[in-house]
PDB file of C-alpha atoms in Angstrom:
ATOM      1  CA  UNK A   1      42.700 -55.314 -12.436  1.00 52.00           C
ATOM      2  CA  UNK A   2      43.843 -51.711 -12.019  1.00 52.00           C
ATOM      3  CA  UNK A   3      40.870 -50.439 -14.024  1.00 56.00           C
ATOM      4  CA  UNK A   4      38.435 -52.362 -11.794  1.00 48.00           C
ATOM      5  CA  UNK A   5      40.152 -50.964  -8.705  1.00 53.00           C
ATOM      6  CA  UNK A   6      39.910 -47.398 -10.026  1.00 56.00           C
ATOM      7  CA  UNK A   7      36.240 -47.827 -10.866  1.00 53.00           C
ATOM      8  CA  UNK A   8      35.562 -49.155  -7.374  1.00 49.00           C
ATOM      9  CA  UNK A   9      37.403 -46.238  -5.784  1.00 54.00           C
ATOM     10  CA  UNK A  10      35.544 -43.735  -7.971  1.00 56.00           C
ATOM     11  CA  UNK A  11      32.225 -45.273  -7.019  1.00 55.00           C
ATOM     12  CA  UNK A  12      33.213 -45.043  -3.360  1.00 55.00           C
ATOM     13  CA  UNK A  13      34.191 -41.401  -3.702  1.00 59.00           C
ATOM     14  CA  UNK A  14      30.978 -40.577  -5.550  1.00 70.00           C
ATOM     15  CA  UNK A  15      28.916 -42.303  -2.862  1.00 72.00           C
ATOM     16  CA  UNK A  16      30.694 -40.331  -0.124  1.00 71.00           C
ATOM     17  CA  UNK A  17      30.093 -37.102  -2.031  1.00 70.00           C
ATOM     18  CA  UNK A  18      26.394 -37.879  -2.419  1.00 76.00           C
ATOM     19  CA  UNK A  19      26.058 -38.671   1.287  1.00 73.00           C
ATOM     20  CA  UNK A  20      27.835 -35.446   2.291  1.00 71.00           C
ATOM     21  CA  UNK A  21      25.684 -33.357  -0.070  1.00 72.00           C
ATOM     22  CA  UNK A  22      22.512 -35.022   1.229  1.00 76.00           C
ATOM     23  CA  UNK A  23      23.516 -34.344   4.835  1.00 76.00           C
ATOM     24  CA  UNK A  24      24.260 -30.698   4.067  1.00 69.00           C
ATOM     25  CA  UNK A  25      20.921 -30.321   2.273  1.00 75.00           C
ATOM     26  CA  UNK A  26      19.045 -31.706   5.275  1.00 75.00           C
ATOM     27  CA  UNK A  27      20.867 -29.293   7.589  1.00 73.00           C
ATOM     28  CA  UNK A  28      19.897 -26.359   5.364  1.00 74.00           C
ATOM     29  CA  UNK A  29      16.269 -27.486   5.296  1.00 73.00           C
ATOM     30  CA  UNK A  30      16.287 -27.672   9.091  1.00 73.00           C
ATOM     31  CA  UNK A  31      17.713 -24.139   9.398  1.00 72.00           C
ATOM     32  CA  UNK A  32      15.102 -22.756   6.991  1.00 75.00           C
ATOM     33  CA  UNK A  33      12.319 -24.525   8.884  1.00 71.00           C
ATOM     34  CA  UNK A  34      13.486 -23.076  12.230  1.00 78.00           C
ATOM     35  CA  UNK A  35      13.913 -19.576  10.767  1.00 75.00           C
ATOM     36  CA  UNK A  36      10.421 -19.497   9.262  1.00 75.00           C
ATOM     37  CA  UNK A  37       8.756 -20.932  12.351  1.00 78.00           C
ATOM     38  CA  UNK A  38      10.689 -18.691  14.765  1.00 82.00           C
ATOM     39  CA  UNK A  39      10.864 -15.327  12.925  1.00 86.00           C
ATOM     40  CA  UNK A  40      12.910 -12.485  14.361  1.00 89.00           C
ATOM     41  CA  UNK A  41      11.349  -9.773  16.457  1.00 92.00           C
ATOM     42  CA  UNK A  42      12.590  -6.672  14.622  1.00 93.00           C
ATOM     43  CA  UNK A  43      12.334  -4.394  17.652  1.00 95.00           C
ATOM     44  CA  UNK A  44      14.174  -6.791  19.933  1.00 95.00           C
ATOM     45  CA  UNK A  45      16.855  -7.391  17.296  1.00 95.00           C
ATOM     46  CA  UNK A  46      17.395  -3.662  16.877  1.00 96.00           C
ATOM     47  CA  UNK A  47      17.655  -3.174  20.630  1.00 96.00           C
ATOM     48  CA  UNK A  48      20.231  -5.964  20.925  1.00 96.00           C
ATOM     49  CA  UNK A  49      22.289  -4.293  18.197  1.00 97.00           C
ATOM     50  CA  UNK A  50      22.130  -0.894  19.911  1.00 96.00           C
ATOM     51  CA  UNK A  51      23.157  -2.459  23.236  1.00 95.00           C
ATOM     52  CA  UNK A  52      26.111  -4.189  21.585  1.00 95.00           C
ATOM     53  CA  UNK A  53      27.240  -0.905  20.006  1.00 94.00           C
ATOM     54  CA  UNK A  54      27.460   0.656  23.467  1.00 92.00           C
ATOM     55  CA  UNK A  55      30.442  -1.566  24.240  1.00 90.00           C
ATOM     56  CA  UNK A  56      33.653   0.409  23.815  1.00 85.00           C
ATOM     57  CA  UNK A  57      35.642  -2.622  22.652  1.00 85.00           C
ATOM     58  CA  UNK A  58      33.269  -3.060  19.715  1.00 90.00           C
ATOM     59  CA  UNK A  59      32.789   0.656  19.008  1.00 89.00           C
ATOM     60  CA  UNK A  60      36.542   1.214  18.645  1.00 82.00           C
ATOM     61  CA  UNK A  61      36.722  -1.310  15.780  1.00 85.00           C
ATOM     62  CA  UNK A  62      33.290  -0.684  14.243  1.00 88.00           C
ATOM     63  CA  UNK A  63      34.097   1.903  11.558  1.00 85.00           C
ATOM     64  CA  UNK A  64      36.780   2.268   8.902  1.00 80.00           C
ATOM     65  CA  UNK A  65      37.766   5.184   6.673  1.00 73.00           C
ATOM     66  CA  UNK A  66      40.203   5.449   3.781  1.00 69.00           C
ATOM     67  CA  UNK A  67      40.969   7.980   1.007  1.00 66.00           C
ATOM     68  CA  UNK A  68      39.772   7.397  -2.559  1.00 72.00           C
ATOM     69  CA  UNK A  69      39.860   9.877  -5.405  1.00 71.00           C
ATOM     70  CA  UNK A  70      40.618  12.782  -3.102  1.00 62.00           C
ATOM     71  CA  UNK A  71      37.664  11.958  -0.859  1.00 67.00           C
ATOM     72  CA  UNK A  72      37.259   9.998   2.353  1.00 67.00           C
ATOM     73  CA  UNK A  73      35.293   6.735   2.317  1.00 75.00           C
ATOM     74  CA  UNK A  74      33.715   5.740   5.647  1.00 78.00           C
ATOM     75  CA  UNK A  75      31.712   2.638   6.489  1.00 85.00           C
ATOM     76  CA  UNK A  76      31.063  -0.193   8.948  1.00 91.00           C
ATOM     77  CA  UNK A  77      33.900  -2.690   9.420  1.00 91.00           C
ATOM     78  CA  UNK A  78      33.638  -6.480   9.178  1.00 92.00           C
ATOM     79  CA  UNK A  79      33.591  -6.665  12.997  1.00 92.00           C
ATOM     80  CA  UNK A  80      30.455  -4.536  13.159  1.00 95.00           C
ATOM     81  CA  UNK A  81      28.867  -6.404  10.234  1.00 95.00           C
ATOM     82  CA  UNK A  82      29.321  -9.703  12.086  1.00 95.00           C
ATOM     83  CA  UNK A  83      27.710  -8.301  15.252  1.00 96.00           C
ATOM     84  CA  UNK A  84      24.810  -6.953  13.193  1.00 97.00           C
ATOM     85  CA  UNK A  85      24.203 -10.366  11.631  1.00 96.00           C
ATOM     86  CA  UNK A  86      24.457 -12.212  14.941  1.00 94.00           C
ATOM     87  CA  UNK A  87      21.932  -9.952  16.647  1.00 96.00           C
ATOM     88  CA  UNK A  88      19.608  -9.512  13.655  1.00 95.00           C
ATOM     89  CA  UNK A  89      19.127 -13.273  13.657  1.00 91.00           C
ATOM     90  CA  UNK A  90      18.244 -16.050  11.203  1.00 92.00           C
ATOM     91  CA  UNK A  91      21.238 -15.264   8.981  1.00 93.00           C
ATOM     92  CA  UNK A  92      23.755 -17.825   7.761  1.00 92.00           C
ATOM     93  CA  UNK A  93      27.060 -16.333   6.613  1.00 94.00           C
ATOM     94  CA  UNK A  94      30.695 -17.219   6.092  1.00 94.00           C
ATOM     95  CA  UNK A  95      33.591 -17.765   3.687  1.00 95.00           C
ATOM     96  CA  UNK A  96      34.229 -21.125   2.013  1.00 93.00           C
ATOM     97  CA  UNK A  97      37.214 -22.268  -0.006  1.00 93.00           C
ATOM     98  CA  UNK A  98      35.744 -24.096  -3.002  1.00 92.00           C
ATOM     99  CA  UNK A  99      38.866 -25.227  -4.813  1.00 93.00           C
ATOM    100  CA  UNK A 100      42.649 -25.015  -4.610  1.00 92.00           C
ATOM    101  CA  UNK A 101      44.938 -25.583  -7.597  1.00 88.00           C
ATOM    102  CA  UNK A 102      47.836 -24.072  -9.556  1.00 85.00           C
ATOM    103  CA  UNK A 103      48.929 -21.837  -6.696  1.00 90.00           C
ATOM    104  CA  UNK A 104      45.555 -20.173  -6.127  1.00 93.00           C
ATOM    105  CA  UNK A 105      42.301 -20.712  -4.275  1.00 94.00           C
ATOM    106  CA  UNK A 106      38.743 -20.172  -5.434  1.00 95.00           C
ATOM    107  CA  UNK A 107      36.494 -19.125  -2.572  1.00 96.00           C
ATOM    108  CA  UNK A 108      33.035 -17.686  -1.978  1.00 96.00           C
ATOM    109  CA  UNK A 109      31.687 -15.287   0.643  1.00 96.00           C
ATOM    110  CA  UNK A 110      27.967 -15.463   1.297  1.00 96.00           C
ATOM    111  CA  UNK A 111      25.188 -14.145   3.515  1.00 96.00           C
ATOM    112  CA  UNK A 112      21.752 -15.776   3.550  1.00 93.00           C
ATOM    113  CA  UNK A 113      18.675 -14.465   5.347  1.00 92.00           C
ATOM    114  CA  UNK A 114      16.832 -17.752   5.822  1.00 89.00           C
ATOM    115  CA  UNK A 115      13.687 -16.065   7.021  1.00 90.00           C
ATOM    116  CA  UNK A 116      13.142 -14.038   3.846  1.00 89.00           C
ATOM    117  CA  UNK A 117      15.212 -16.352   1.593  1.00 88.00           C
ATOM    118  CA  UNK A 118      17.394 -13.429   0.508  1.00 90.00           C
ATOM    119  CA  UNK A 119      20.936 -14.410  -0.388  1.00 92.00           C
ATOM    120  CA  UNK A 120      24.024 -12.584  -1.615  1.00 95.00           C
ATOM    121  CA  UNK A 121      27.367 -14.152  -2.460  1.00 95.00           C
ATOM    122  CA  UNK A 122      30.646 -13.154  -4.064  1.00 95.00           C
ATOM    123  CA  UNK A 123      33.004 -15.681  -5.645  1.00 95.00           C
ATOM    124  CA  UNK A 124      36.661 -14.682  -5.921  1.00 95.00           C
ATOM    125  CA  UNK A 125      40.122 -16.043  -6.658  1.00 95.00           C
ATOM    126  CA  UNK A 126      43.096 -15.616  -4.318  1.00 94.00           C
ATOM    127  CA  UNK A 127      46.644 -16.201  -5.688  1.00 94.00           C
ATOM    128  CA  UNK A 128      48.927 -17.757  -3.073  1.00 94.00           C
ATOM    129  CA  UNK A 129      51.357 -14.850  -3.026  1.00 91.00           C
ATOM    130  CA  UNK A 130      52.139 -11.990  -0.684  1.00 87.00           C
ATOM    131  CA  UNK A 131      53.605  -8.608  -1.558  1.00 80.00           C
ATOM    132  CA  UNK A 132      56.612  -7.694   0.573  1.00 76.00           C
ATOM    133  CA  UNK A 133      59.314  -5.021   0.462  1.00 70.00           C
ATOM    134  CA  UNK A 134      61.598  -7.599  -1.164  1.00 78.00           C
ATOM    135  CA  UNK A 135      59.046  -8.426  -3.864  1.00 83.00           C
ATOM    136  CA  UNK A 136      56.413 -11.096  -4.389  1.00 87.00           C
ATOM    137  CA  UNK A 137      56.603 -14.014  -1.948  1.00 88.00           C
ATOM    138  CA  UNK A 138      55.004 -17.349  -2.858  1.00 90.00           C
ATOM    139  CA  UNK A 139      53.069 -18.967  -0.026  1.00 90.00           C
ATOM    140  CA  UNK A 140      53.301 -22.696   0.621  1.00 89.00           C
ATOM    141  CA  UNK A 141      52.499 -22.967   4.337  1.00 91.00           C
ATOM    142  CA  UNK A 142      48.931 -24.095   4.996  1.00 91.00           C
ATOM    143  CA  UNK A 143      48.384 -21.532   7.741  1.00 92.00           C
ATOM    144  CA  UNK A 144      49.610 -18.646   5.582  1.00 91.00           C
ATOM    145  CA  UNK A 145      47.273 -19.666   2.763  1.00 92.00           C
ATOM    146  CA  UNK A 146      44.330 -20.007   5.140  1.00 92.00           C
ATOM    147  CA  UNK A 147      44.935 -16.559   6.657  1.00 91.00           C
ATOM    148  CA  UNK A 148      45.304 -15.001   3.202  1.00 92.00           C
ATOM    149  CA  UNK A 149      42.003 -16.466   1.975  1.00 93.00           C
ATOM    150  CA  UNK A 150      40.264 -15.454   5.219  1.00 92.00           C
ATOM    151  CA  UNK A 151      41.603 -11.900   4.969  1.00 90.00           C
ATOM    152  CA  UNK A 152      40.541 -11.496   1.339  1.00 92.00           C
ATOM    153  CA  UNK A 153      37.185 -13.083   2.113  1.00 94.00           C
ATOM    154  CA  UNK A 154      36.456 -10.734   5.023  1.00 92.00           C
ATOM    155  CA  UNK A 155      35.957  -7.756   2.699  1.00 88.00           C
ATOM    156  CA  UNK A 156      33.522  -9.691   0.496  1.00 94.00           C
ATOM    157  CA  UNK A 157      31.714 -11.050   3.528  1.00 95.00           C
ATOM    158  CA  UNK A 158      31.210  -7.549   4.906  1.00 95.00           C
ATOM    159  CA  UNK A 159      29.678  -6.480   1.600  1.00 94.00           C
ATOM    160  CA  UNK A 160      27.356  -9.513   1.583  1.00 96.00           C
ATOM    161  CA  UNK A 161      26.171  -8.908   5.141  1.00 96.00           C
ATOM    162  CA  UNK A 162      25.494  -5.226   4.510  1.00 95.00           C
ATOM    163  CA  UNK A 163      23.454  -6.253   1.476  1.00 94.00           C
ATOM    164  CA  UNK A 164      21.183  -8.363   3.699  1.00 94.00           C
ATOM    165  CA  UNK A 165      20.695  -6.187   6.793  1.00 95.00           C
ATOM    166  CA  UNK A 166      18.457  -3.096   6.379  1.00 95.00           C
ATOM    167  CA  UNK A 167      20.418   0.095   5.745  1.00 94.00           C
ATOM    168  CA  UNK A 168      18.695   2.143   8.445  1.00 95.00           C
ATOM    169  CA  UNK A 169      19.714  -0.417  11.067  1.00 96.00           C
ATOM    170  CA  UNK A 170      23.309  -0.215   9.861  1.00 96.00           C
ATOM    171  CA  UNK A 171      23.275   3.606  10.016  1.00 95.00           C
ATOM    172  CA  UNK A 172      21.897   3.590  13.561  1.00 96.00           C
ATOM    173  CA  UNK A 173      24.551   1.108  14.650  1.00 96.00           C
ATOM    174  CA  UNK A 174      27.372   3.230  13.204  1.00 92.00           C
ATOM    175  CA  UNK A 175      25.988   6.366  14.882  1.00 92.00           C
ATOM    176  CA  UNK A 176      25.775   4.579  18.232  1.00 93.00           C
ATOM    177  CA  UNK A 177      29.345   3.287  17.928  1.00 90.00           C
ATOM    178  CA  UNK A 178      30.649   6.794  17.192  1.00 84.00           C
ATOM    179  CA  UNK A 179      28.741   8.137  20.173  1.00 86.00           C
ATOM    180  CA  UNK A 180      30.171   5.399  22.393  1.00 87.00           C
ATOM    181  CA  UNK A 181      33.712   6.374  21.429  1.00 82.00           C
ATOM    182  CA  UNK A 182      33.002  10.105  21.814  1.00 78.00           C
ATOM    183  CA  UNK A 183      31.498   9.587  25.264  1.00 77.00           C
ATOM    184  CA  UNK A 184      34.932   9.093  26.773  1.00 59.00           C
ATOM    185  CA  UNK A 185      35.282   5.359  27.091  1.00 57.00           C
ATOM    186  CA  UNK A 186      34.214   5.077  30.693  1.00 60.00           C
ATOM    187  CA  UNK A 187      36.802   5.949  33.349  1.00 70.00           C
ATOM    188  CA  UNK A 188      39.805   6.019  31.000  1.00 77.00           C
ATOM    189  CA  UNK A 189      41.006   9.628  30.519  1.00 82.00           C
ATOM    190  CA  UNK A 190      41.256  10.944  26.967  1.00 81.00           C
ATOM    191  CA  UNK A 191      44.951  11.697  27.459  1.00 86.00           C
ATOM    192  CA  UNK A 192      45.683   8.052  28.276  1.00 88.00           C
ATOM    193  CA  UNK A 193      43.704   6.818  25.267  1.00 86.00           C
ATOM    194  CA  UNK A 194      45.609   9.201  22.999  1.00 90.00           C
ATOM    195  CA  UNK A 195      48.889   7.830  24.362  1.00 92.00           C
ATOM    196  CA  UNK A 196      47.700   4.269  23.775  1.00 91.00           C
ATOM    197  CA  UNK A 197      46.664   5.145  20.220  1.00 91.00           C
ATOM    198  CA  UNK A 198      50.090   6.685  19.467  1.00 94.00           C
ATOM    199  CA  UNK A 199      51.818   3.582  20.832  1.00 94.00           C
ATOM    200  CA  UNK A 200      49.660   1.299  18.659  1.00 93.00           C
ATOM    201  CA  UNK A 201      50.520   3.230  15.490  1.00 95.00           C
ATOM    202  CA  UNK A 202      54.224   3.201  16.358  1.00 93.00           C
ATOM    203  CA  UNK A 203      54.421  -0.491  17.277  1.00 93.00           C
ATOM    204  CA  UNK A 204      52.189  -1.809  14.463  1.00 91.00           C
ATOM    205  CA  UNK A 205      53.150   0.376  11.491  1.00 92.00           C
ATOM    206  CA  UNK A 206      56.104   2.537  12.541  1.00 92.00           C
ATOM    207  CA  UNK A 207      53.995   5.700  12.276  1.00 93.00           C
ATOM    208  CA  UNK A 208      55.331   8.454  14.519  1.00 93.00           C
ATOM    209  CA  UNK A 209      53.468  11.101  16.471  1.00 92.00           C
ATOM    210  CA  UNK A 210      54.845  13.747  14.084  1.00 92.00           C
ATOM    211  CA  UNK A 211      53.340  11.938  11.090  1.00 92.00           C
ATOM    212  CA  UNK A 212      49.952  11.702  12.802  1.00 91.00           C
ATOM    213  CA  UNK A 213      50.007  15.390  13.713  1.00 89.00           C
ATOM    214  CA  UNK A 214      50.924  16.308  10.131  1.00 87.00           C
ATOM    215  CA  UNK A 215      47.992  14.216   8.931  1.00 86.00           C
ATOM    216  CA  UNK A 216      45.495  16.006  11.197  1.00 85.00           C
ATOM    217  CA  UNK A 217      47.118  19.423  10.958  1.00 84.00           C
ATOM    218  CA  UNK A 218      47.512  20.022  14.698  1.00 85.00           C
ATOM    219  CA  UNK A 219      49.129  18.531  17.773  1.00 87.00           C
ATOM    220  CA  UNK A 220      47.798  15.455  19.585  1.00 88.00           C
ATOM    221  CA  UNK A 221      47.583  17.539  22.772  1.00 87.00           C
ATOM    222  CA  UNK A 222      44.495  19.212  21.277  1.00 85.00           C
ATOM    223  CA  UNK A 223      42.837  15.967  20.118  1.00 85.00           C
ATOM    224  CA  UNK A 224      39.149  15.561  20.903  1.00 75.00           C
ATOM    225  CA  UNK A 225      36.945  12.461  21.006  1.00 75.00           C
ATOM    226  CA  UNK A 226      36.083  13.030  17.349  1.00 68.00           C
ATOM    227  CA  UNK A 227      39.779  13.001  16.443  1.00 82.00           C
ATOM    228  CA  UNK A 228      40.158   9.722  18.311  1.00 84.00           C
ATOM    229  CA  UNK A 229      37.341   8.247  16.213  1.00 81.00           C
ATOM    230  CA  UNK A 230      39.103   9.346  13.016  1.00 84.00           C
ATOM    231  CA  UNK A 231      42.438   7.953  14.163  1.00 89.00           C
ATOM    232  CA  UNK A 232      40.826   4.635  15.112  1.00 84.00           C
ATOM    233  CA  UNK A 233      39.115   4.458  11.718  1.00 85.00           C
ATOM    234  CA  UNK A 234      42.457   4.954   9.969  1.00 90.00           C
ATOM    235  CA  UNK A 235      44.077   2.254  12.100  1.00 91.00           C
ATOM    236  CA  UNK A 236      41.254  -0.207  11.326  1.00 87.00           C
ATOM    237  CA  UNK A 237      41.443   0.527   7.608  1.00 87.00           C
ATOM    238  CA  UNK A 238      45.165  -0.322   7.532  1.00 89.00           C
ATOM    239  CA  UNK A 239      44.651  -3.350   9.766  1.00 86.00           C
ATOM    240  CA  UNK A 240      41.867  -4.750   7.548  1.00 83.00           C
ATOM    241  CA  UNK A 241      43.925  -4.216   4.399  1.00 82.00           C
ATOM    242  CA  UNK A 242      41.571  -1.609   2.946  1.00 81.00           C
ATOM    243  CA  UNK A 243      44.362   0.956   2.768  1.00 83.00           C
ATOM    244  CA  UNK A 244      48.110   1.298   3.167  1.00 85.00           C
ATOM    245  CA  UNK A 245      50.175   3.435   5.513  1.00 89.00           C
ATOM    246  CA  UNK A 246      51.252   5.520   2.520  1.00 87.00           C
ATOM    247  CA  UNK A 247      47.603   6.419   1.825  1.00 86.00           C
ATOM    248  CA  UNK A 248      47.460   8.422   5.051  1.00 89.00           C
ATOM    249  CA  UNK A 249      50.986   9.287   6.181  1.00 89.00           C
ATOM    250  CA  UNK A 250      53.935  10.771   4.347  1.00 80.00           C
ATOM    251  CA  UNK A 251      56.859   8.457   5.052  1.00 71.00           C
ATOM    252  CA  UNK A 252      59.323  11.183   4.109  1.00 66.00           C
ATOM    253  CA  UNK A 253      58.186  13.317   7.039  1.00 53.00           C
ATOM    254  CA  UNK A 254      60.457  11.758   9.593  1.00 50.00           C
ATOM    255  CA  UNK A 255      63.365  11.589   7.117  1.00 45.00           C
ATOM    256  CA  UNK A 256      63.126  14.911   5.288  1.00 42.00           C
ATOM    257  CA  UNK A 257      62.234  17.131   8.212  1.00 43.00           C
ATOM    258  CA  UNK A 258      65.556  16.675  10.089  1.00 44.00           C
ATOM    259  CA  UNK A 259      67.590  17.209   6.904  1.00 40.00           C
ATOM    260  CA  UNK A 260      65.766  20.457   6.080  1.00 42.00           C
ATOM    261  CA  UNK A 261      66.275  21.636   9.628  1.00 40.00           C
ATOM    262  CA  UNK A 262      69.968  20.887   9.392  1.00 43.00           C
ATOM    263  CA  UNK A 263      70.181  22.812   6.121  1.00 49.00           C
ATOM    264  CA  UNK A 264      68.465  25.843   7.661  1.00 48.00           C
ATOM    265  CA  UNK A 265      70.732  25.745  10.712  1.00 44.00           C
ATOM    266  CA  UNK A 266      73.799  25.342   8.514  1.00 53.00           C
ATOM    267  CA  UNK A 267      72.722  28.296   6.379  1.00 55.00           C
ATOM    268  CA  UNK A 268      72.254  30.445   9.469  1.00 50.00           C
ATOM    269  CA  UNK A 269      75.691  29.428  10.743  1.00 56.00           C
ATOM    270  CA  UNK A 270      77.258  30.354   7.392  1.00 57.00           C
ATOM    271  CA  UNK A 271      75.606  33.770   7.436  1.00 47.00           C
ATOM    272  CA  UNK A 272      76.698  34.331  11.005  1.00 50.00           C
ATOM    273  CA  UNK A 273      80.240  33.300  10.150  1.00 52.00           C
ATOM    274  CA  UNK A 274      80.325  35.624   7.134  1.00 54.00           C
ATOM    275  CA  UNK A 275      79.133  38.545   9.245  1.00 46.00           C
ATOM    276  CA  UNK A 276      81.688  37.883  11.959  1.00 51.00           C
ATOM    277  CA  UNK A 277      84.465  37.474   9.410  1.00 50.00           C
ATOM    278  CA  UNK A 278      83.455  40.688   7.704  1.00 50.00           C
ATOM    279  CA  UNK A 279      83.456  42.545  10.989  1.00 44.00           C
ATOM    280  CA  UNK A 280      86.967  41.306  11.793  1.00 43.00           C
ATOM    281  CA  UNK A 281      88.519  41.890   8.383  1.00 48.00           C
ATOM    282  CA  UNK A 282      86.842  45.240   7.711  1.00 46.00           C
ATOM    283  CA  UNK A 283      89.594  47.894   7.465  1.00 48.00           C
ATOM    284  CA  UNK A 284      89.589  50.666  10.021  1.00 46.00           C
ATOM    285  CA  UNK A 285      88.454  54.023   8.769  1.00 48.00           C
ATOM    286  CA  UNK A 286      90.781  57.010   9.374  1.00 45.00           C
ATOM    287  CA  UNK A 287      90.205  60.624   9.062  1.00 46.00           C
ATOM    288  CA  UNK A 288      92.737  62.110   6.701  1.00 45.00           C
ATOM    289  CA  UNK A 289      92.879  65.745   6.468  1.00 38.00           C
TER     290      UNK A 289
END
């Protein structure tokens, strides 16, 4: 009796799987049909992208930079890649979790230009663990696992999207975003934006103004629009998990600097004390005939 029940349940599950796969296939066919019968207007798509890159809120998160091998790597962020795909049109993209077992998830990031039938995808495995200061933490909460997979998938998705969208369009978008940030950000004074940037670094990562100034080599009072772009790129790189705080800022700065200063002051006080003591204890000279 149990064997018959299991067979019936298996047949039911298989039937449901077939129906779901058939429905998904029909949806894909419909998307391809619409894409090929309503092709994108390249000039209009490019103009929409350029207009989107003139928005300061997008431009501030559009580019990342991080150090690698003694050099600086710069490129478009996942936020910009998503805007490019949305305005380029006829592109299906996303991250799907394929399987979950033994404390890890198997997922795939993909981007598919349905008009030209060009597709890129990257399959990857995500262990359900998180590195913390106290060591490796195993994740069991559904929300934590979902956010971890989404975060790891965002990097692969960005790569897939940039493999679909023409490179010259991407370069123009990055240039426009940098220009938008350099232009001053509307009516907000540069001084206020610098203050906001310093507060964001302090609140999010504990990075002080002194550490930022040591990184750039000069004070924030002399920051220009270009420096703001660089600082924003660093912030985005850390936020997106492409780099760590230690890759940019020396954590010992705020700890070592005061101790060295104290040592120098103490040394000066010792010298001063020795001089004063020598002046007091020095025997008086007499003229003896």
